[in-house]
């Protein structure tokens, strides 16, 4: 829509219904839930719905049902959005959970937390024309991403009108009938119609009986080994409750390992540093492996290659010129140490780089691969070439 006139498209009167969009998102989620229920029935899995609690290492009590006994138990209770101490949720103060159900739009929104969830909602609200201010206590947004990529995304968002406040803590949240405000540590006061809290998650471990079994935890998260076993050998834990990498595809992979281990099948350990991480913002951000700062801290000798989408074949053709591919290679062996992408379809482009890392591929395989033209993926090969000072289109 932003680039419609560039393609010769002249739009008339335009309107949107945010409530309809929310309803559709809930319909999609419900469809997935029904799909899972079907798969349960298809595979002979009994679903018992209710509040559960561990009675012992082989028994789960469920409110309104008979106790369930099993040889092995998998704990997958997930995590919930973190709240600020003594701050109650309200019509103006919400977490991602409430935001996904809210059908009305404020005109001006404050987002506390500049991580992946905060930026995903930033992109949603920005697309609907809201005034968005993001406050992040750490020095830059996307604190878990490569700093260069994070700074690039910050520049793109700022150019689009997002106000970013980084490296500043919040002293107080003030709410009244008209607005909600953040009092920052530097004395500045920011006000908006609503506040979205996106300051991380807390594990759902309270009240599920862990204390009865003396299952080992660390910072509230359940400790597991590479087989997903907890400190009790027949009790397993997967997903956000482990605190390792809070992503849906990680939880799914952990679940497969736990199930195979229980079934007596051979399992292979997860290499968490080789699992892709994606932020579904605009632009998308995707990464796998180590950031450049981590390589410096470890004293690893590396080479770096960058290629902007503005110089790719498809980027200018589709007006998707924001962002770049950044690749980090081991100086001695040429193995891929890290890949970081900001831009259109980054979530798709990261997959072959994760595959390269998992299969212990090197820069030579990338250089020897012919990428279709014009595509966004050409930037991968160009970035690899750039690491040797050989980029063809830059």
mmCIF file of C-alpha atoms in Angstrom:
data_model
loop_
_atom_site.group_PDB
_atom_site.id
_atom_site.type_symbol
_atom_site.label_atom_id
_atom_site.label_comp_id
_atom_site.label_asym_id
_atom_site.label_seq_id
_atom_site.Cartn_x
_atom_site.Cartn_y
_atom_site.Cartn_z
ATOM 1 C CA UNK A 1 0.000 0.000 0.000
ATOM 2 C CA UNK A 2 2.834 2.425 0.828
ATOM 3 C CA UNK A 3 4.338 1.940 -2.632
ATOM 4 C CA UNK A 4 1.097 1.666 -4.640
ATOM 5 C CA UNK A 5 1.774 4.753 -6.753
ATOM 6 C CA UNK A 6 5.211 3.405 -7.683
ATOM 7 C CA UNK A 7 3.469 0.503 -9.390
ATOM 8 C CA UNK A 8 0.914 2.681 -11.141
ATOM 9 C CA UNK A 9 -1.857 1.815 -8.711
ATOM 10 C CA UNK A 10 -4.099 4.718 -7.733
ATOM 11 C CA UNK A 11 -6.299 3.878 -4.787
ATOM 12 C CA UNK A 12 -9.572 5.575 -4.019
ATOM 13 C CA UNK A 13 -11.080 5.995 -0.605
ATOM 14 C CA UNK A 14 -9.494 3.486 1.752
ATOM 15 C CA UNK A 15 -10.692 2.214 5.118
ATOM 16 C CA UNK A 16 -9.896 -0.633 7.473
ATOM 17 C CA UNK A 17 -11.599 -2.616 10.205
ATOM 18 C CA UNK A 18 -9.059 -3.625 12.835
ATOM 19 C CA UNK A 19 -11.682 -5.621 14.706
ATOM 20 C CA UNK A 20 -12.218 -7.770 11.617
ATOM 21 C CA UNK A 21 -8.493 -8.421 11.405
ATOM 22 C CA UNK A 22 -8.439 -9.540 15.046
ATOM 23 C CA UNK A 23 -11.431 -11.804 14.456
ATOM 24 C CA UNK A 24 -9.688 -13.399 11.494
ATOM 25 C CA UNK A 25 -6.522 -14.010 13.522
ATOM 26 C CA UNK A 26 -8.589 -15.765 16.197
ATOM 27 C CA UNK A 27 -10.328 -17.835 13.502
ATOM 28 C CA UNK A 28 -6.947 -18.980 12.203
ATOM 29 C CA UNK A 29 -5.854 -19.960 15.714
ATOM 30 C CA UNK A 30 -9.112 -21.858 16.239
ATOM 31 C CA UNK A 31 -8.547 -23.687 12.956
ATOM 32 C CA UNK A 32 -5.138 -24.835 14.173
ATOM 33 C CA UNK A 33 -6.664 -25.929 17.483
ATOM 34 C CA UNK A 34 -9.282 -27.983 15.673
ATOM 35 C CA UNK A 35 -6.533 -29.449 13.525
ATOM 36 C CA UNK A 36 -4.607 -30.522 16.612
ATOM 37 C CA UNK A 37 -7.744 -32.067 18.118
ATOM 38 C CA UNK A 38 -8.203 -34.032 14.881
ATOM 39 C CA UNK A 39 -4.599 -35.254 14.993
ATOM 40 C CA UNK A 40 -5.126 -36.331 18.613
ATOM 41 C CA UNK A 41 -8.147 -38.417 17.617
ATOM 42 C CA UNK A 42 -6.392 -39.788 14.538
ATOM 43 C CA UNK A 43 -3.431 -40.996 16.580
ATOM 44 C CA UNK A 44 -5.428 -42.322 19.531
ATOM 45 C CA UNK A 45 -4.356 -39.615 21.970
ATOM 46 C CA UNK A 46 -6.773 -38.901 24.800
ATOM 47 C CA UNK A 47 -7.254 -35.221 25.609
ATOM 48 C CA UNK A 48 -8.176 -34.379 29.198
ATOM 49 C CA UNK A 49 -8.918 -30.687 29.723
ATOM 50 C CA UNK A 50 -8.603 -29.134 33.159
ATOM 51 C CA UNK A 51 -6.190 -27.676 35.694
ATOM 52 C CA UNK A 52 -3.511 -30.243 36.444
ATOM 53 C CA UNK A 53 -0.996 -30.735 39.233
ATOM 54 C CA UNK A 54 1.683 -33.329 39.865
ATOM 55 C CA UNK A 55 0.861 -35.597 42.796
ATOM 56 C CA UNK A 56 4.035 -37.670 42.439
ATOM 57 C CA UNK A 57 6.497 -38.693 39.729
ATOM 58 C CA UNK A 58 3.897 -40.935 38.069
ATOM 59 C CA UNK A 59 0.580 -39.214 38.780
ATOM 60 C CA UNK A 60 -1.201 -36.057 37.637
ATOM 61 C CA UNK A 61 -4.308 -34.777 39.409
ATOM 62 C CA UNK A 62 -6.776 -32.914 37.161
ATOM 63 C CA UNK A 63 -9.638 -30.896 38.625
ATOM 64 C CA UNK A 64 -12.953 -32.551 37.824
ATOM 65 C CA UNK A 65 -11.335 -35.776 36.606
ATOM 66 C CA UNK A 66 -9.812 -38.922 38.008
ATOM 67 C CA UNK A 67 -6.070 -38.880 38.641
ATOM 68 C CA UNK A 68 -3.953 -39.976 35.670
ATOM 69 C CA UNK A 69 -1.057 -42.372 36.207
ATOM 70 C CA UNK A 70 1.768 -42.922 33.719
ATOM 71 C CA UNK A 71 5.237 -44.386 33.460
ATOM 72 C CA UNK A 72 6.557 -41.064 32.095
ATOM 73 C CA UNK A 73 5.335 -37.462 32.290
ATOM 74 C CA UNK A 74 6.165 -34.509 30.037
ATOM 75 C CA UNK A 75 5.707 -31.018 31.516
ATOM 76 C CA UNK A 76 4.864 -28.419 28.859
ATOM 77 C CA UNK A 77 3.048 -25.650 30.714
ATOM 78 C CA UNK A 78 4.794 -22.847 28.828
ATOM 79 C CA UNK A 79 5.267 -19.276 29.999
ATOM 80 C CA UNK A 80 3.207 -16.109 30.480
ATOM 81 C CA UNK A 81 3.982 -12.462 29.714
ATOM 82 C CA UNK A 82 6.037 -10.847 32.449
ATOM 83 C CA UNK A 83 4.366 -8.048 34.421
ATOM 84 C CA UNK A 84 5.823 -5.136 36.326
ATOM 85 C CA UNK A 85 5.610 -5.475 40.132
ATOM 86 C CA UNK A 86 2.433 -4.026 41.620
ATOM 87 C CA UNK A 87 1.129 -2.978 38.189
ATOM 88 C CA UNK A 88 -2.344 -4.262 37.357
ATOM 89 C CA UNK A 89 -3.570 -4.824 33.818
ATOM 90 C CA UNK A 90 -6.416 -2.582 32.709
ATOM 91 C CA UNK A 91 -8.115 -1.217 29.604
ATOM 92 C CA UNK A 92 -5.041 0.940 28.984
ATOM 93 C CA UNK A 93 -2.313 -1.432 30.218
ATOM 94 C CA UNK A 94 -1.989 -4.793 28.460
ATOM 95 C CA UNK A 95 0.332 -7.607 27.500
ATOM 96 C CA UNK A 96 0.548 -9.349 24.136
ATOM 97 C CA UNK A 97 -2.199 -11.705 25.255
ATOM 98 C CA UNK A 98 -4.744 -8.902 25.698
ATOM 99 C CA UNK A 99 -3.461 -7.054 22.634
ATOM 100 C CA UNK A 100 -4.255 -10.054 20.430
ATOM 101 C CA UNK A 101 -7.898 -9.873 21.490
ATOM 102 C CA UNK A 102 -8.411 -6.110 21.598
ATOM 103 C CA UNK A 103 -10.558 -4.965 18.673
ATOM 104 C CA UNK A 104 -10.241 -1.211 19.099
ATOM 105 C CA UNK A 105 -7.165 0.831 18.291
ATOM 106 C CA UNK A 106 -5.690 3.605 20.419
ATOM 107 C CA UNK A 107 -4.279 6.598 18.549
ATOM 108 C CA UNK A 108 -1.006 6.630 20.441
ATOM 109 C CA UNK A 109 0.626 3.614 22.046
ATOM 110 C CA UNK A 110 3.643 3.120 24.286
ATOM 111 C CA UNK A 111 5.501 -0.190 24.060
ATOM 112 C CA UNK A 112 7.738 -1.126 26.976
ATOM 113 C CA UNK A 113 10.341 -3.557 25.692
ATOM 114 C CA UNK A 114 12.127 -3.531 22.343
ATOM 115 C CA UNK A 115 12.606 -7.277 21.893
ATOM 116 C CA UNK A 116 10.968 -9.465 19.264
ATOM 117 C CA UNK A 117 7.418 -9.283 20.664
ATOM 118 C CA UNK A 118 7.602 -5.523 21.118
ATOM 119 C CA UNK A 119 8.786 -4.989 17.550
ATOM 120 C CA UNK A 120 6.194 -7.336 16.081
ATOM 121 C CA UNK A 121 3.430 -5.275 17.669
ATOM 122 C CA UNK A 122 5.242 -2.093 16.664
ATOM 123 C CA UNK A 123 4.938 -3.181 13.037
ATOM 124 C CA UNK A 124 1.251 -4.037 13.401
ATOM 125 C CA UNK A 125 0.356 -0.714 14.998
ATOM 126 C CA UNK A 126 2.526 1.258 12.597
ATOM 127 C CA UNK A 127 0.756 -0.366 9.632
ATOM 128 C CA UNK A 128 -2.558 0.883 11.028
ATOM 129 C CA UNK A 129 -1.290 4.424 11.369
ATOM 130 C CA UNK A 130 -0.745 4.643 15.132
ATOM 131 C CA UNK A 131 1.849 6.825 16.827
ATOM 132 C CA UNK A 132 4.264 4.305 18.360
ATOM 133 C CA UNK A 133 6.920 4.881 21.019
ATOM 134 C CA UNK A 134 9.183 1.998 22.101
ATOM 135 C CA UNK A 135 11.155 2.124 25.349
ATOM 136 C CA UNK A 136 14.009 -0.349 25.836
ATOM 137 C CA UNK A 137 16.214 -0.319 28.931
ATOM 138 C CA UNK A 138 19.180 -1.955 27.187
ATOM 139 C CA UNK A 139 21.451 0.017 24.824
ATOM 140 C CA UNK A 140 19.631 -1.037 21.648
ATOM 141 C CA UNK A 141 16.448 -2.721 20.501
ATOM 142 C CA UNK A 142 16.566 -6.439 19.702
ATOM 143 C CA UNK A 143 19.169 -7.043 22.433
ATOM 144 C CA UNK A 144 19.550 -10.717 21.476
ATOM 145 C CA UNK A 145 20.361 -9.929 17.859
ATOM 146 C CA UNK A 146 23.575 -8.846 16.166
ATOM 147 C CA UNK A 147 24.088 -5.192 17.125
ATOM 148 C CA UNK A 148 24.680 -4.056 13.547
ATOM 149 C CA UNK A 149 21.401 -5.619 12.410
ATOM 150 C CA UNK A 150 19.568 -4.165 15.424
ATOM 151 C CA UNK A 151 20.898 -0.688 14.641
ATOM 152 C CA UNK A 152 19.861 -1.066 11.001
ATOM 153 C CA UNK A 153 16.313 -2.032 12.000
ATOM 154 C CA UNK A 154 16.216 0.889 14.431
ATOM 155 C CA UNK A 155 17.097 3.236 11.589
ATOM 156 C CA UNK A 156 14.370 1.794 9.351
ATOM 157 C CA UNK A 157 11.724 2.094 12.089
ATOM 158 C CA UNK A 158 12.792 5.624 12.990
ATOM 159 C CA UNK A 159 12.511 6.657 9.343
ATOM 160 C CA UNK A 160 8.949 5.305 9.368
ATOM 161 C CA UNK A 161 8.042 7.440 12.364
ATOM 162 C CA UNK A 162 8.587 5.153 15.355
ATOM 163 C CA UNK A 163 10.057 6.926 18.393
ATOM 164 C CA UNK A 164 12.743 4.751 19.997
ATOM 165 C CA UNK A 165 13.996 5.373 23.526
ATOM 166 C CA UNK A 166 16.901 3.039 24.310
ATOM 167 C CA UNK A 167 19.278 2.752 27.238
ATOM 168 C CA UNK A 168 16.701 4.284 29.580
ATOM 169 C CA UNK A 169 14.895 2.645 32.489
ATOM 170 C CA UNK A 170 11.341 3.312 33.653
ATOM 171 C CA UNK A 171 10.841 4.699 37.148
ATOM 172 C CA UNK A 172 7.057 4.694 37.300
ATOM 173 C CA UNK A 173 3.881 3.945 35.363
ATOM 174 C CA UNK A 174 1.068 6.472 35.856
ATOM 175 C CA UNK A 175 -2.482 5.790 34.694
ATOM 176 C CA UNK A 176 -5.591 7.944 34.803
ATOM 177 C CA UNK A 177 -8.911 8.090 32.959
ATOM 178 C CA UNK A 178 -7.430 9.906 29.957
ATOM 179 C CA UNK A 179 -4.019 8.317 29.404
ATOM 180 C CA UNK A 180 -1.146 6.201 30.658
ATOM 181 C CA UNK A 181 2.341 7.604 31.153
ATOM 182 C CA UNK A 182 5.869 6.325 31.641
ATOM 183 C CA UNK A 183 8.186 8.321 33.883
ATOM 184 C CA UNK A 184 11.707 7.574 32.631
ATOM 185 C CA UNK A 185 14.882 7.496 34.696
ATOM 186 C CA UNK A 186 16.126 10.647 32.940
ATOM 187 C CA UNK A 187 13.048 12.572 34.113
ATOM 188 C CA UNK A 188 11.259 12.484 30.759
ATOM 189 C CA UNK A 189 7.558 11.672 30.745
ATOM 190 C CA UNK A 190 5.956 9.810 27.833
ATOM 191 C CA UNK A 191 2.194 9.585 27.477
ATOM 192 C CA UNK A 192 -0.140 7.549 25.306
ATOM 193 C CA UNK A 193 -3.618 6.096 25.067
ATOM 194 C CA UNK A 194 -2.372 2.592 25.884
ATOM 195 C CA UNK A 195 0.697 0.748 27.154
ATOM 196 C CA UNK A 196 1.850 -2.640 25.875
ATOM 197 C CA UNK A 197 4.160 -4.585 28.199
ATOM 198 C CA UNK A 198 6.627 -6.723 26.251
ATOM 199 C CA UNK A 199 9.362 -7.274 28.825
ATOM 200 C CA UNK A 200 9.784 -11.014 28.495
ATOM 201 C CA UNK A 201 8.030 -14.021 29.989
ATOM 202 C CA UNK A 202 7.856 -15.915 33.254
ATOM 203 C CA UNK A 203 7.623 -19.732 33.398
ATOM 204 C CA UNK A 204 4.291 -21.308 34.352
ATOM 205 C CA UNK A 205 5.731 -23.380 37.182
ATOM 206 C CA UNK A 206 3.723 -22.144 40.164
ATOM 207 C CA UNK A 207 1.062 -24.457 41.480
ATOM 208 C CA UNK A 208 1.883 -27.472 39.316
ATOM 209 C CA UNK A 209 3.503 -29.527 42.077
ATOM 210 C CA UNK A 210 7.196 -29.133 41.325
ATOM 211 C CA UNK A 211 7.959 -28.440 44.981
ATOM 212 C CA UNK A 212 6.444 -31.803 45.992
ATOM 213 C CA UNK A 213 8.850 -33.696 43.744
ATOM 214 C CA UNK A 214 11.910 -31.537 44.319
ATOM 215 C CA UNK A 215 12.410 -31.087 40.579
ATOM 216 C CA UNK A 216 15.458 -28.915 39.982
ATOM 217 C CA UNK A 217 14.824 -25.412 38.640
ATOM 218 C CA UNK A 218 16.994 -22.415 37.816
ATOM 219 C CA UNK A 219 15.518 -18.899 37.944
ATOM 220 C CA UNK A 220 12.112 -20.557 37.931
ATOM 221 C CA UNK A 221 12.744 -22.587 34.758
ATOM 222 C CA UNK A 222 12.939 -26.375 34.835
ATOM 223 C CA UNK A 223 16.454 -27.735 34.285
ATOM 224 C CA UNK A 224 16.742 -30.502 31.663
ATOM 225 C CA UNK A 225 19.452 -32.558 30.010
ATOM 226 C CA UNK A 226 19.877 -33.163 26.266
ATOM 227 C CA UNK A 227 17.222 -35.919 26.453
ATOM 228 C CA UNK A 228 14.724 -33.414 27.970
ATOM 229 C CA UNK A 229 14.823 -35.287 31.301
ATOM 230 C CA UNK A 230 14.434 -33.297 34.490
ATOM 231 C CA UNK A 231 16.184 -34.182 37.749
ATOM 232 C CA UNK A 232 13.606 -37.000 38.003
ATOM 233 C CA UNK A 233 14.511 -39.491 35.230
ATOM 234 C CA UNK A 234 10.917 -40.297 34.216
ATOM 235 C CA UNK A 235 9.725 -36.668 34.204
ATOM 236 C CA UNK A 236 10.535 -34.566 31.131
ATOM 237 C CA UNK A 237 10.077 -30.870 30.336
ATOM 238 C CA UNK A 238 9.847 -29.079 26.982
ATOM 239 C CA UNK A 239 9.116 -25.622 25.606
ATOM 240 C CA UNK A 240 9.257 -22.193 27.212
ATOM 241 C CA UNK A 241 9.229 -23.705 30.687
ATOM 242 C CA UNK A 242 12.861 -24.831 30.127
ATOM 243 C CA UNK A 243 14.075 -21.273 29.472
ATOM 244 C CA UNK A 244 16.461 -22.388 26.728
ATOM 245 C CA UNK A 245 15.063 -20.813 23.566
ATOM 246 C CA UNK A 246 11.414 -19.720 23.839
ATOM 247 C CA UNK A 247 10.240 -20.458 20.297
ATOM 248 C CA UNK A 248 7.423 -22.712 19.071
ATOM 249 C CA UNK A 249 9.635 -24.708 16.702
ATOM 250 C CA UNK A 250 12.120 -25.312 19.512
ATOM 251 C CA UNK A 251 9.349 -26.657 21.747
ATOM 252 C CA UNK A 252 8.207 -28.964 18.943
ATOM 253 C CA UNK A 253 11.735 -30.297 18.434
ATOM 254 C CA UNK A 254 12.141 -30.848 22.175
ATOM 255 C CA UNK A 255 8.802 -32.685 22.236
ATOM 256 C CA UNK A 256 9.944 -35.082 19.512
ATOM 257 C CA UNK A 257 13.131 -35.869 21.442
ATOM 258 C CA UNK A 258 11.223 -36.457 24.690
ATOM 259 C CA UNK A 259 8.689 -38.732 22.971
ATOM 260 C CA UNK A 260 11.408 -40.706 21.179
ATOM 261 C CA UNK A 261 13.380 -41.079 24.391
ATOM 262 C CA UNK A 262 10.305 -42.395 26.215
ATOM 263 C CA UNK A 263 9.664 -44.797 23.321
ATOM 264 C CA UNK A 264 13.222 -46.086 23.507
ATOM 265 C CA UNK A 265 14.269 -44.641 20.151
ATOM 266 C CA UNK A 266 17.635 -43.118 19.346
ATOM 267 C CA UNK A 267 17.759 -39.339 19.762
ATOM 268 C CA UNK A 268 20.227 -36.672 18.729
ATOM 269 C CA UNK A 269 20.919 -33.592 20.876
ATOM 270 C CA UNK A 270 19.659 -30.190 19.808
ATOM 271 C CA UNK A 271 22.258 -27.613 18.851
ATOM 272 C CA UNK A 272 20.422 -24.533 20.063
ATOM 273 C CA UNK A 273 22.886 -22.142 18.429
ATOM 274 C CA UNK A 274 21.991 -23.690 15.052
ATOM 275 C CA UNK A 275 18.252 -23.130 15.423
ATOM 276 C CA UNK A 276 16.923 -20.111 13.492
ATOM 277 C CA UNK A 277 15.356 -17.231 15.408
ATOM 278 C CA UNK A 278 12.808 -15.010 13.682
ATOM 279 C CA UNK A 279 11.079 -11.746 14.518
ATOM 280 C CA UNK A 280 7.971 -11.272 12.356
ATOM 281 C CA UNK A 281 8.169 -7.525 12.160
ATOM 282 C CA UNK A 282 8.440 -5.220 9.151
ATOM 283 C CA UNK A 283 11.176 -5.675 8.172
ATOM 284 C CA UNK A 284 11.535 -9.270 9.274
ATOM 285 C CA UNK A 285 14.623 -10.190 11.298
ATOM 286 C CA UNK A 286 16.116 -13.677 11.247
ATOM 287 C CA UNK A 287 19.342 -15.107 12.615
ATOM 288 C CA UNK A 288 21.170 -18.321 13.362
ATOM 289 C CA UNK A 289 24.489 -18.908 15.087
ATOM 290 C CA UNK A 290 26.587 -16.304 16.860
ATOM 291 C CA UNK A 291 26.516 -12.520 16.594
ATOM 292 C CA UNK A 292 29.667 -10.625 15.679
ATOM 293 C CA UNK A 293 29.966 -9.310 19.247
ATOM 294 C CA UNK A 294 29.949 -12.881 20.587
ATOM 295 C CA UNK A 295 32.724 -13.906 18.206
ATOM 296 C CA UNK A 296 34.829 -10.966 19.363
ATOM 297 C CA UNK A 297 34.267 -11.856 23.013
ATOM 298 C CA UNK A 298 35.310 -15.451 22.356
ATOM 299 C CA UNK A 299 38.403 -14.365 20.461
ATOM 300 C CA UNK A 300 37.368 -16.258 17.330
ATOM 301 C CA UNK A 301 39.042 -15.299 14.068
ATOM 302 C CA UNK A 302 36.337 -14.662 11.485
ATOM 303 C CA UNK A 303 35.518 -12.944 8.215
ATOM 304 C CA UNK A 304 32.323 -11.005 7.561
ATOM 305 C CA UNK A 305 30.356 -10.405 4.394
ATOM 306 C CA UNK A 306 27.387 -8.073 3.898
ATOM 307 C CA UNK A 307 25.059 -7.496 1.009
ATOM 308 C CA UNK A 308 22.145 -5.022 0.959
ATOM 309 C CA UNK A 309 18.823 -5.921 -0.643
ATOM 310 C CA UNK A 310 18.912 -2.565 -2.415
ATOM 311 C CA UNK A 311 21.618 -4.055 -4.669
ATOM 312 C CA UNK A 312 19.851 -7.372 -5.273
ATOM 313 C CA UNK A 313 17.882 -8.276 -8.378
ATOM 314 C CA UNK A 314 14.449 -8.615 -6.806
ATOM 315 C CA UNK A 315 14.657 -5.988 -4.060
ATOM 316 C CA UNK A 316 14.352 -2.873 -6.243
ATOM 317 C CA UNK A 317 11.832 -4.608 -8.526
ATOM 318 C CA UNK A 318 9.470 -5.199 -5.608
ATOM 319 C CA UNK A 319 10.363 -2.053 -3.628
ATOM 320 C CA UNK A 320 11.762 -4.273 -0.846
ATOM 321 C CA UNK A 321 15.135 -2.594 -0.532
ATOM 322 C CA UNK A 322 15.421 -2.243 3.250
ATOM 323 C CA UNK A 323 17.872 -4.494 5.078
ATOM 324 C CA UNK A 324 20.758 -6.791 4.294
ATOM 325 C CA UNK A 325 22.268 -10.255 4.656
ATOM 326 C CA UNK A 326 25.251 -10.495 7.007
ATOM 327 C CA UNK A 327 27.312 -13.693 7.140
ATOM 328 C CA UNK A 328 30.143 -14.621 9.514
ATOM 329 C CA UNK A 329 32.653 -17.321 8.565
ATOM 330 C CA UNK A 330 35.459 -19.058 10.437
ATOM 331 C CA UNK A 331 38.740 -17.689 9.057
ATOM 332 C CA UNK A 332 40.488 -21.061 9.095
ATOM 333 C CA UNK A 333 37.856 -23.538 7.901
ATOM 334 C CA UNK A 334 35.250 -21.349 6.242
ATOM 335 C CA UNK A 335 32.403 -22.778 8.314
ATOM 336 C CA UNK A 336 29.326 -20.611 8.864
ATOM 337 C CA UNK A 337 29.505 -19.164 12.385
ATOM 338 C CA UNK A 338 26.534 -16.847 12.152
ATOM 339 C CA UNK A 339 23.943 -15.518 9.721
ATOM 340 C CA UNK A 340 21.873 -12.395 10.317
ATOM 341 C CA UNK A 341 19.208 -11.023 7.997
ATOM 342 C CA UNK A 342 16.920 -8.023 8.144
ATOM 343 C CA UNK A 343 14.489 -7.534 5.296
ATOM 344 C CA UNK A 344 11.631 -9.006 3.311
ATOM 345 C CA UNK A 345 11.280 -12.790 3.613
ATOM 346 C CA UNK A 346 14.134 -13.039 6.128
ATOM 347 C CA UNK A 347 12.184 -15.838 7.837
ATOM 348 C CA UNK A 348 12.485 -17.927 4.652
ATOM 349 C CA UNK A 349 16.028 -16.913 3.727
ATOM 350 C CA UNK A 350 17.476 -18.066 7.053
ATOM 351 C CA UNK A 351 16.528 -21.725 6.489
ATOM 352 C CA UNK A 352 19.319 -22.678 4.036
ATOM 353 C CA UNK A 353 21.866 -21.019 6.309
ATOM 354 C CA UNK A 354 20.610 -23.002 9.308
ATOM 355 C CA UNK A 355 20.865 -26.140 7.154
ATOM 356 C CA UNK A 356 24.427 -25.194 6.237
ATOM 357 C CA UNK A 357 25.346 -24.842 9.912
ATOM 358 C CA UNK A 358 23.633 -28.092 10.940
ATOM 359 C CA UNK A 359 25.395 -30.020 8.158
ATOM 360 C CA UNK A 360 28.696 -28.282 8.982
ATOM 361 C CA UNK A 361 28.867 -26.709 5.551
ATOM 362 C CA UNK A 362 31.366 -24.030 4.571
ATOM 363 C CA UNK A 363 31.531 -20.935 2.437
ATOM 364 C CA UNK A 364 32.659 -23.103 -0.473
ATOM 365 C CA UNK A 365 29.255 -24.795 -0.742
ATOM 366 C CA UNK A 366 27.534 -21.415 -0.793
ATOM 367 C CA UNK A 367 29.884 -20.070 -3.448
ATOM 368 C CA UNK A 368 29.391 -23.218 -5.509
ATOM 369 C CA UNK A 369 25.588 -22.930 -5.436
ATOM 370 C CA UNK A 370 23.753 -21.212 -8.313
ATOM 371 C CA UNK A 371 20.955 -19.022 -6.964
ATOM 372 C CA UNK A 372 17.987 -18.189 -9.193
ATOM 373 C CA UNK A 373 17.762 -14.660 -10.556
ATOM 374 C CA UNK A 374 16.073 -12.413 -9.681
ATOM 375 C CA UNK A 375 15.484 -13.516 -6.086
ATOM 376 C CA UNK A 376 16.067 -12.153 -2.615
ATOM 377 C CA UNK A 377 18.144 -15.268 -1.875
ATOM 378 C CA UNK A 378 20.865 -14.095 -4.269
ATOM 379 C CA UNK A 379 21.950 -11.807 -1.444
ATOM 380 C CA UNK A 380 23.171 -14.880 0.458
ATOM 381 C CA UNK A 381 25.758 -15.743 -2.196
ATOM 382 C CA UNK A 382 26.673 -12.101 -2.676
ATOM 383 C CA UNK A 383 27.300 -11.742 1.083
ATOM 384 C CA UNK A 384 29.518 -14.828 0.974
ATOM 385 C CA UNK A 385 31.417 -13.328 -1.960
ATOM 386 C CA UNK A 386 31.686 -10.018 -0.095
ATOM 387 C CA UNK A 387 33.465 -11.772 2.781
ATOM 388 C CA UNK A 388 36.302 -12.346 0.294
ATOM 389 C CA UNK A 389 36.036 -8.955 -1.346
ATOM 390 C CA UNK A 390 34.477 -10.515 -4.451
ATOM 391 C CA UNK A 391 30.841 -9.303 -4.465
ATOM 392 C CA UNK A 392 29.651 -9.030 -8.063
ATOM 393 C CA UNK A 393 26.884 -6.456 -7.676
ATOM 394 C CA UNK A 394 28.287 -4.132 -5.058
#
